[in-house]
Short mmCIF file of C-alpha atoms and ligand atoms in Angstrom, two decimals:
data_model
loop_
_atom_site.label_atom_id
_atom_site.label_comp_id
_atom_site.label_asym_id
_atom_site.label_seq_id
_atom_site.Cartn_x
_atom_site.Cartn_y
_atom_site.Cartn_z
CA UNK A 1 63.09 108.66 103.67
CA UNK A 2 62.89 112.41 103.94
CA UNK A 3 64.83 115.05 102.28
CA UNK A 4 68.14 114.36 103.99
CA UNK A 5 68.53 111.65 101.08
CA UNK A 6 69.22 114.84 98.50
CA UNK A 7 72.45 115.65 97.60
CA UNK A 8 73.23 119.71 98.38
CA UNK A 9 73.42 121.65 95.92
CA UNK A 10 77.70 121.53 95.97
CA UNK A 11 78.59 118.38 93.84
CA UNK A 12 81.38 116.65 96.27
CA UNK A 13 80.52 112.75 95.37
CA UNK A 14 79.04 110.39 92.76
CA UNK A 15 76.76 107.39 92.97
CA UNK A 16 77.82 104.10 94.96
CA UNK A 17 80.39 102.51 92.97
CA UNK A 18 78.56 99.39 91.18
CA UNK A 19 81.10 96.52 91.76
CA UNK A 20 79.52 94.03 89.23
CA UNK A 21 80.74 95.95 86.62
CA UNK A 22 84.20 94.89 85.02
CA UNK A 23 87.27 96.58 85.46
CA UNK A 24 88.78 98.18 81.92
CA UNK A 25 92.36 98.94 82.55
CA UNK A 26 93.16 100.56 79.30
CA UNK A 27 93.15 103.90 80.07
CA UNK A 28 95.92 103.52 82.41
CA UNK A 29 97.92 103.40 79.94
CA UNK A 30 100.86 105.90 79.66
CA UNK A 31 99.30 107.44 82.95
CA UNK A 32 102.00 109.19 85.04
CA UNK A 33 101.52 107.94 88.26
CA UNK A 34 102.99 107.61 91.29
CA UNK A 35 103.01 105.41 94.57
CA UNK A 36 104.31 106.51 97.81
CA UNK A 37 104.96 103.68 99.49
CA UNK A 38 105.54 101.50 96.47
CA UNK A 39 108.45 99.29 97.27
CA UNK A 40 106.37 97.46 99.86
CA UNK A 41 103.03 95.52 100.49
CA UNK A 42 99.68 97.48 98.74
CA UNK A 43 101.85 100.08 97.23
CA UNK A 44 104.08 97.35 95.69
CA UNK A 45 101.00 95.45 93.94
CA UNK A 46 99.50 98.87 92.55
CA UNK A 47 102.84 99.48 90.97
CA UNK A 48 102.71 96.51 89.73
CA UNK A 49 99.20 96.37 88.34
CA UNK A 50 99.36 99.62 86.99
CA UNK A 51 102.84 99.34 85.37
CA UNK A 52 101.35 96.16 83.79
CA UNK A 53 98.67 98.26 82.33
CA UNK A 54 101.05 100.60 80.73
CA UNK A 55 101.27 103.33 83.36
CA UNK A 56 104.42 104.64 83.67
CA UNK A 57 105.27 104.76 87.84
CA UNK A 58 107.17 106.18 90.01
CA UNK A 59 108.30 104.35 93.31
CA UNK A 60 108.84 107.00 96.23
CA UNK A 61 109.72 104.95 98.49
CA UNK A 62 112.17 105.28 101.61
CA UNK A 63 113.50 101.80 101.14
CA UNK A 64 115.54 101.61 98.02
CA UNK A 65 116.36 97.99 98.59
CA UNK A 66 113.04 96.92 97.82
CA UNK A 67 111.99 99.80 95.72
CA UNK A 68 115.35 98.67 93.21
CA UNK A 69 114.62 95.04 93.18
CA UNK A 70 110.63 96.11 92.35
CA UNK A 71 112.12 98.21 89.47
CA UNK A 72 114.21 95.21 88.02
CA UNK A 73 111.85 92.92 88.35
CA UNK A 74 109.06 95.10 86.56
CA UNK A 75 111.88 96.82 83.73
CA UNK A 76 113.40 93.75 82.96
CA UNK A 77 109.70 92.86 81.42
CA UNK A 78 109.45 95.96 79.64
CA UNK A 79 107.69 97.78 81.77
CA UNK A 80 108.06 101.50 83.09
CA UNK A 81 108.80 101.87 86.41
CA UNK A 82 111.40 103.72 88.43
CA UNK A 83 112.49 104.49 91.88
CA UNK A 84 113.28 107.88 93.74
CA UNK A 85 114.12 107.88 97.51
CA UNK A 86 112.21 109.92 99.28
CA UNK A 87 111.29 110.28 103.08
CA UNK A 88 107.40 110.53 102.73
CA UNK A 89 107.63 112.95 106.09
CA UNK A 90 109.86 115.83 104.60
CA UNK A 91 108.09 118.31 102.40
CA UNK A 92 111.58 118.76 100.14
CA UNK A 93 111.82 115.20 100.09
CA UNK A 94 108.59 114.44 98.27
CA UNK A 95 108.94 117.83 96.31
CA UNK A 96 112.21 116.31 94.32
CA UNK A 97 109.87 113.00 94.02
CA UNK A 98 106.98 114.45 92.24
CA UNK A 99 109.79 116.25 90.01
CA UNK A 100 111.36 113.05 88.87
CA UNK A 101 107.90 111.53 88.02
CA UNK A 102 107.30 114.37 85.81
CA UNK A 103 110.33 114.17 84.28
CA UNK A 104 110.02 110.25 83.61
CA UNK A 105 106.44 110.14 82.57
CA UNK A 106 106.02 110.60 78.12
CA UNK A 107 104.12 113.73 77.95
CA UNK A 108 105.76 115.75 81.24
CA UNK A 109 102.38 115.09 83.21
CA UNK A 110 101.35 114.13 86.80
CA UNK A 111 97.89 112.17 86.47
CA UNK A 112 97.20 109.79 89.32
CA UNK A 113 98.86 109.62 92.85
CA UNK A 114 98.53 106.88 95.00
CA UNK A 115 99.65 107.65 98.71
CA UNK A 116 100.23 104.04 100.23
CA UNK A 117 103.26 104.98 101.97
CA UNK A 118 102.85 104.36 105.56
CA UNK A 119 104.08 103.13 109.36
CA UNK A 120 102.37 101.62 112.51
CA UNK A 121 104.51 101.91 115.21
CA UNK A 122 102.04 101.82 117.55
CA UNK A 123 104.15 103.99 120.49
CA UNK A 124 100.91 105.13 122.12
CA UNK A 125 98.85 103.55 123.95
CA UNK A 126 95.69 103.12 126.33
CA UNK A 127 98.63 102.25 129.25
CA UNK A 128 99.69 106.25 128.08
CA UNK A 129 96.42 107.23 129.74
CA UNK A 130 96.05 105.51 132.51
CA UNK A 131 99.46 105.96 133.37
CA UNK A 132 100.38 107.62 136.61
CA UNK A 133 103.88 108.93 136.54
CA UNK A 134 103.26 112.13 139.22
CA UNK A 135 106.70 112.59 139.66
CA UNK A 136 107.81 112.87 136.37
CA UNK A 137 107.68 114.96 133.83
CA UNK A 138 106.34 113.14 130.96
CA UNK A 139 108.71 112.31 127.80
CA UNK A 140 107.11 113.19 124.72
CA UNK A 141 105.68 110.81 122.37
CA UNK A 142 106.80 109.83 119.23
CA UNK A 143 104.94 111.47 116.60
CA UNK A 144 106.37 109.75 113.55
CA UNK A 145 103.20 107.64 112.95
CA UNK A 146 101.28 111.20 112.27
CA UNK A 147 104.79 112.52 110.80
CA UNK A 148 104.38 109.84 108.06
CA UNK A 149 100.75 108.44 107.52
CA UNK A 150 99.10 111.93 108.14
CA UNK A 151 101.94 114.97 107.32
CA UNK A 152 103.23 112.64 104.29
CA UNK A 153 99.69 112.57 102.61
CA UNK A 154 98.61 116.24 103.65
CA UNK A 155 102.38 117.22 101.35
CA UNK A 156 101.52 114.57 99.21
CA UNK A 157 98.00 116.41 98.48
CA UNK A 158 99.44 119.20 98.11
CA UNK A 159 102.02 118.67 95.74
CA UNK A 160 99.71 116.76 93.47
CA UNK A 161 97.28 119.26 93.29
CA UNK A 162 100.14 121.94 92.46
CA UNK A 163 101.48 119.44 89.69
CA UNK A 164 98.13 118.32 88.29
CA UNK A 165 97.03 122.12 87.67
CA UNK A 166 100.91 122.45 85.63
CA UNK A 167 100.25 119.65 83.82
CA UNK A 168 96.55 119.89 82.80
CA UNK A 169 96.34 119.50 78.70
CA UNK A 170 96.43 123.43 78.27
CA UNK A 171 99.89 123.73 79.70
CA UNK A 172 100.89 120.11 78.62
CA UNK A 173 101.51 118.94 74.90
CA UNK A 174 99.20 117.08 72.63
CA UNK A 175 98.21 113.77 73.42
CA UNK A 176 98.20 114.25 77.81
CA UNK A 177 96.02 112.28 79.41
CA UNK A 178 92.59 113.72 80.00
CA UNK A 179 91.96 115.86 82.86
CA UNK A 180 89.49 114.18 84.57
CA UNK A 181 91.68 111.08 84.73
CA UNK A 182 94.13 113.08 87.06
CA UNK A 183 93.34 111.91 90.86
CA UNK A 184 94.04 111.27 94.28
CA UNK A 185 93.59 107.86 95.70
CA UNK A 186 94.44 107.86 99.10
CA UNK A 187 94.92 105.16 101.49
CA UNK A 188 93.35 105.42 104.78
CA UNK A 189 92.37 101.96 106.65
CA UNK A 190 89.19 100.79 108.74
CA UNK A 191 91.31 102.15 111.52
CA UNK A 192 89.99 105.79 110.15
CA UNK A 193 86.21 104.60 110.83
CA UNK A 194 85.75 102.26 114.03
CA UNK A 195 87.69 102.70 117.34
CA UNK A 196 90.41 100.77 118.26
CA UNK A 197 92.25 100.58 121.26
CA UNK A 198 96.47 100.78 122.17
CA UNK A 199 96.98 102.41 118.77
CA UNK A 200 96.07 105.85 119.32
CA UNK A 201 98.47 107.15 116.67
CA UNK A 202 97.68 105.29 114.11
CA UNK A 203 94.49 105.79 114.64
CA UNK A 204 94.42 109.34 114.48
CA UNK A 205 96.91 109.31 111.18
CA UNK A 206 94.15 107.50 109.22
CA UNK A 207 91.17 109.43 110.84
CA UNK A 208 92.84 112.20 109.47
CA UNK A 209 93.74 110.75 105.89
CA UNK A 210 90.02 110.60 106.03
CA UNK A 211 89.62 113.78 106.63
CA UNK A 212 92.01 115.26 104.29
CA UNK A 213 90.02 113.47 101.68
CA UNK A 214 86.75 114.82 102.41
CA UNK A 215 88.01 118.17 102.33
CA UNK A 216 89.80 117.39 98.84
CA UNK A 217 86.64 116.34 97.78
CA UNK A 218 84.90 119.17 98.54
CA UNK A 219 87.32 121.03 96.77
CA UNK A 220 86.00 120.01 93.48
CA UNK A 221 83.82 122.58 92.40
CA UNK A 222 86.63 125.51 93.42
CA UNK A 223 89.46 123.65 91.84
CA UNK A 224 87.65 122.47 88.40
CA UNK A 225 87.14 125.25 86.72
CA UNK A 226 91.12 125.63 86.42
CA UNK A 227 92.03 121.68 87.36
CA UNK A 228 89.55 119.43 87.13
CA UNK A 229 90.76 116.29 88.84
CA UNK A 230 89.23 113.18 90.90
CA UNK A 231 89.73 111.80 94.56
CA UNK A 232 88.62 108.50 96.04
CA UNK A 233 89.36 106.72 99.32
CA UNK A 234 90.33 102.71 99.97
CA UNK A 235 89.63 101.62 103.57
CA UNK A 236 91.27 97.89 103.96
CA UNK A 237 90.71 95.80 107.17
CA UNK A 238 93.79 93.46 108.19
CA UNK A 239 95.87 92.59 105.40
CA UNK A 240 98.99 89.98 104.73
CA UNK A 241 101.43 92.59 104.03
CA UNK A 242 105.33 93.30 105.91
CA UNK A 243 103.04 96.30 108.18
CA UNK A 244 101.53 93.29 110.02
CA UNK A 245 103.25 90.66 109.53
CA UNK A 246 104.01 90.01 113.10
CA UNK A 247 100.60 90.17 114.32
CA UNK A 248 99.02 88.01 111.36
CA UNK A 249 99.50 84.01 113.50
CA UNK A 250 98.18 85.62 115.74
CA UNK A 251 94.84 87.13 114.15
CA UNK A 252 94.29 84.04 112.38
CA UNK A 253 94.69 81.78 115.83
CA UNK A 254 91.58 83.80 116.94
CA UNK A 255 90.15 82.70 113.76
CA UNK A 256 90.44 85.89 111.88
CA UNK A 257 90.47 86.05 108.52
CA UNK A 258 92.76 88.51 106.71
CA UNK A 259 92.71 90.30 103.02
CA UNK A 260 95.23 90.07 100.55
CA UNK A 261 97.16 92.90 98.87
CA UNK A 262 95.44 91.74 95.90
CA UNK A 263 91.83 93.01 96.90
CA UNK A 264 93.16 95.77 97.94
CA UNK A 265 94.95 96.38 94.55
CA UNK A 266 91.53 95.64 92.72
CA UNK A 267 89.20 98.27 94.72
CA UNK A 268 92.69 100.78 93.75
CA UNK A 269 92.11 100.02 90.34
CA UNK A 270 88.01 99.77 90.53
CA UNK A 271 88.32 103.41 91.05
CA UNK A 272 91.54 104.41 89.37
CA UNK A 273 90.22 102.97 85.98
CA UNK A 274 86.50 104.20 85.97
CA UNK A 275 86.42 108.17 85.55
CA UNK A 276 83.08 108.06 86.54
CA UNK A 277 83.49 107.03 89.89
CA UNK A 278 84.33 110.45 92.24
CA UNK A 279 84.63 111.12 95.85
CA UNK A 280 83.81 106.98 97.19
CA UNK A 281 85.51 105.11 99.82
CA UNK A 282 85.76 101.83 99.37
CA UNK A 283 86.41 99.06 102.36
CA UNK A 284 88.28 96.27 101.66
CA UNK A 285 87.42 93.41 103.78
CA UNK A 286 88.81 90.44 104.64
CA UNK A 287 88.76 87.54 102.08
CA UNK A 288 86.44 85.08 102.42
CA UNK A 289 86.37 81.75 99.96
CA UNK A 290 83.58 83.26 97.93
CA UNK A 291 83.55 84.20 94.10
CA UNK A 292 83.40 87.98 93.10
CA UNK A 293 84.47 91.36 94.01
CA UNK A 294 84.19 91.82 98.27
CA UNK A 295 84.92 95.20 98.40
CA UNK A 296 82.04 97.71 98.91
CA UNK A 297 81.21 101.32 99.01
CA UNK A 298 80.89 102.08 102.34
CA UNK A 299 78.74 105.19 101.75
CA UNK A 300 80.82 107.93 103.67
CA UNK A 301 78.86 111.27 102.63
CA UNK A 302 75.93 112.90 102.77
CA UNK A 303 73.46 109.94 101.66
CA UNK A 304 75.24 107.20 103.33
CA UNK A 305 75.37 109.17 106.36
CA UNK A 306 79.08 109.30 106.73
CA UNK A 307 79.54 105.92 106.64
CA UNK A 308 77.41 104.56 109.69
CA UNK A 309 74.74 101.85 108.19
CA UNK A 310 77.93 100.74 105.60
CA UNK A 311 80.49 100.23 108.79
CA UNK A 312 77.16 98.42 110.67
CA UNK A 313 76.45 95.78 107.77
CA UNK A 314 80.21 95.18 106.88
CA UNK A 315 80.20 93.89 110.43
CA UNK A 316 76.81 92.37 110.78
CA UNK A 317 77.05 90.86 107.31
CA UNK A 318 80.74 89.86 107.84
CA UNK A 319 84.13 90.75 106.28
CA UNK A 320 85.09 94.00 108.40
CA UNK A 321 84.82 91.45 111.79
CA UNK A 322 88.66 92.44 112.16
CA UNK A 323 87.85 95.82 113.84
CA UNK A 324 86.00 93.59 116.48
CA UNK A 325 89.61 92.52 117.89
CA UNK A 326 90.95 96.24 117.86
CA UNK A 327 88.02 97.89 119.64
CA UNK A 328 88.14 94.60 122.59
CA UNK A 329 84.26 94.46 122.62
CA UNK A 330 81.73 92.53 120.51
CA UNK A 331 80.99 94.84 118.36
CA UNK A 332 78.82 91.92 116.18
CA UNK A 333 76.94 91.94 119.49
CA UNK A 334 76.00 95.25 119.87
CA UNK A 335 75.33 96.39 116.17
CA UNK A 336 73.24 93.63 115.64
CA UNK A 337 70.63 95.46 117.39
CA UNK A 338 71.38 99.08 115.51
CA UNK A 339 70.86 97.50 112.24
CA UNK A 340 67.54 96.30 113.04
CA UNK A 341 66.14 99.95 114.89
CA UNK A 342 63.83 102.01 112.80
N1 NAD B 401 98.40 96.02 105.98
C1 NAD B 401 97.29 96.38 106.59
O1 NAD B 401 96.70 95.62 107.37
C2 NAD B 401 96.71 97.74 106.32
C3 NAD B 401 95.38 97.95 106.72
C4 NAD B 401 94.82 99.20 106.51
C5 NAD B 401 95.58 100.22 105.93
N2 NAD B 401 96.87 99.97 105.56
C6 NAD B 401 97.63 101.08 104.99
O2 NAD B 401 98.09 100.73 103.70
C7 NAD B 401 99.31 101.45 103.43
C8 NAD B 401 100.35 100.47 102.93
O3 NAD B 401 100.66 99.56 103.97
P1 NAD B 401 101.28 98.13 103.69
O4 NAD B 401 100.45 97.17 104.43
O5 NAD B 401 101.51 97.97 102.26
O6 NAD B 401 102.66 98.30 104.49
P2 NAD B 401 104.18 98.03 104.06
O7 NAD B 401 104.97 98.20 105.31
O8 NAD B 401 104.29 96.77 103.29
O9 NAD B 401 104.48 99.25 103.05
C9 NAD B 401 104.62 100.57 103.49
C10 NAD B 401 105.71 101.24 102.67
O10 NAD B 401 105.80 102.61 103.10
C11 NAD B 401 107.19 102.94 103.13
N3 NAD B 401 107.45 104.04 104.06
C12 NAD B 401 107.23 104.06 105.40
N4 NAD B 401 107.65 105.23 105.91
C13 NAD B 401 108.15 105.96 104.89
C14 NAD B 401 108.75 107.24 104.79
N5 NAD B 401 108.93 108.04 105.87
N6 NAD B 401 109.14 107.68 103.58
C15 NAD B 401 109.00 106.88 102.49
N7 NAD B 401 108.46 105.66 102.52
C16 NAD B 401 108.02 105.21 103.71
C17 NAD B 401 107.90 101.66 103.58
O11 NAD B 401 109.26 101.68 103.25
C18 NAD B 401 107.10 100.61 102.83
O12 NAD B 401 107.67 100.33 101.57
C19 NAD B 401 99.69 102.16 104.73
O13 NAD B 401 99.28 103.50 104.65
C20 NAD B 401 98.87 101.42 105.77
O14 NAD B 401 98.60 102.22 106.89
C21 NAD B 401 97.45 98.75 105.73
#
């Protein structure tokens, strides 16, 4: 291969994430995290993983129904877990979140946030554009898909890279976590990489969670010198959570297969749990009856060539076949050509 295969010189990303290796959960322990999103679905099984490994986690969550009955359920085992209502769309909002987390964690710290929170509402459409309303002035769309999966984790960057820098070990007291361990996992979706059809906000929300990322992660080498901290993407395909619920007979009476929130919480902790691992994104695809760890790196930087020969395997090879249904074309049909080219 020629020299394209080099890294530049700018460190922004690590090697492939090996996923034979075990995952050690121990040095979550006492971690301040939190979970946007955590009273529901993925966020609700990281809190609960990561609780179970000691962490101590914050909920923010707009649903305090479900966000209280996860805290019960978790505290009433010992564990340390609490809930702040938040609307994941205001900047003030999150602001008073991130506070409380602080404020609940043992050493005053920030160290990991996961941003799961997230909606599909799905207002837009492809009937938007082909629409033909001359007479009318066109009503706005609804831009709380954007407002929430895209706005929510640009503040939710934001904030966590203000509150990691105040709580690295110089400012913090003995004992903080380490600074390295402090990170970003955000949640984007398979919806950020292939093209999908009739969900055009959506879409664009996790295209740009994907982008936000890889301009985190470039961030590194400006940001470590004062606040040395990781980021790492998780890209699932369909999975059985309340987001999709509806549409989930129906996938599977066309014979496709769905993940669980499980493998979705075990690429999380994959790369929440091994400091090594920096600037990956991982896809999460759907389960299939076979032994081991599913989830791959799909190779979205410089080397993997943003992603393109990882997205054209995962659907050759199986598991992202999902995306198939969104983008209404055989996809398996047409890559099976691209993978083969020279
Ligand atoms: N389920 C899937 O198929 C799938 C696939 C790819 C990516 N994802 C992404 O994973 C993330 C989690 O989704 P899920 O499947 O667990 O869904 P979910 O509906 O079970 O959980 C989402 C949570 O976000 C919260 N939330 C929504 N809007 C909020 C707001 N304005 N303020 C505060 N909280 C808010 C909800 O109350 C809920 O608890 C989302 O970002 C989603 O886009 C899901």
């Amino acid at each position: 291969m020629a020299e394209t295969s080099k890294l530049p010189e700018t460190f922004y990303s690590t090697n492939k994430i090996d996923f034979s290796k075990p995952i050690d959960t121990s040095n979550l322990k006492e971690k301040s995290t939190i979970v946007t999103g955590g009273a529901s679905g993925i966020g609700a099984g990281v809190v609960t993983a990561f609780a179970e490994a000691g962490a101590y986690v914050t909920i923010l969550d707009r649903n305090e129904e479900l966000g209280n009955a996860l805290v019960e359920k978790l505290t009433a085992k010992g564990l340390h877990v609490q809930f702040t209502k938040v609307d994941i769309a205001s900047f003030s909002s999150q602001t008073t979140g991130f506070k409380s987390a602080i404020s609940f964690s043992p050493h005053k710290t920030l160290d990991i946030v996961v941003t799961s929170a997230g909606i599909s509402t799905s207002t837009t459409s492809t009937k938007w554009l082909a629409s033909n309303a001359d007479n009318d002035d066109p009503e706005p769309p609804s831009t709380a898909t954007l407002d929430v999966n895209l706005t929510g984790s640009f503040y939710s960057a934001h904030l966590a890279l203000h509150y990691f820098k105040k709580t690295t070990p110089e400012a913090a007291p003995e004992g903080d976590a380490t600074p390295q361990s402090k990170q970003i996992i955000f949640i984007s979706s398979l919806a950020g990489y292939l093209p999908a059809r009739d969900a055009l906000d959506y879409q664009a929300s996790k295209f740009g969670v994907r982008g936000l990322w890889k301009s985190v992660r470039h961030s590194h080498d400006i940001v470590s010198e004062h606040t040395p901290f990781r980021t790492n993407l998780i890209a699932p395909t369909f999975i059985n959570s309340p987001l999709i619920e509806r549409i989930v007979p129906g996938l599977k009476a066309k014979g496709q297969g769905v993940g669980e929130v499980d493998d979705v919480v075990g690429g999380i902790l994959r790369v929440a749990c091994d400091e090594a691992i920096y600037g990956r994104a991982v896809a999460i695809p759907v389960r299939r009856e076979v032994a081991g760890d599913r989830n791959f790196d799909l190779g979205d930087d410089w080397e993997g060539r943003d992603a393109g020969p990882g997205l054209v395997e995962g659907i050759v090879n199986g598991g992202l076949e999902g995306l198939q249904l969104l983008s209404h074309s055989s996809a398996e049909g047409r890559l099976k050509g691209v993978g083969t080219r020279g």
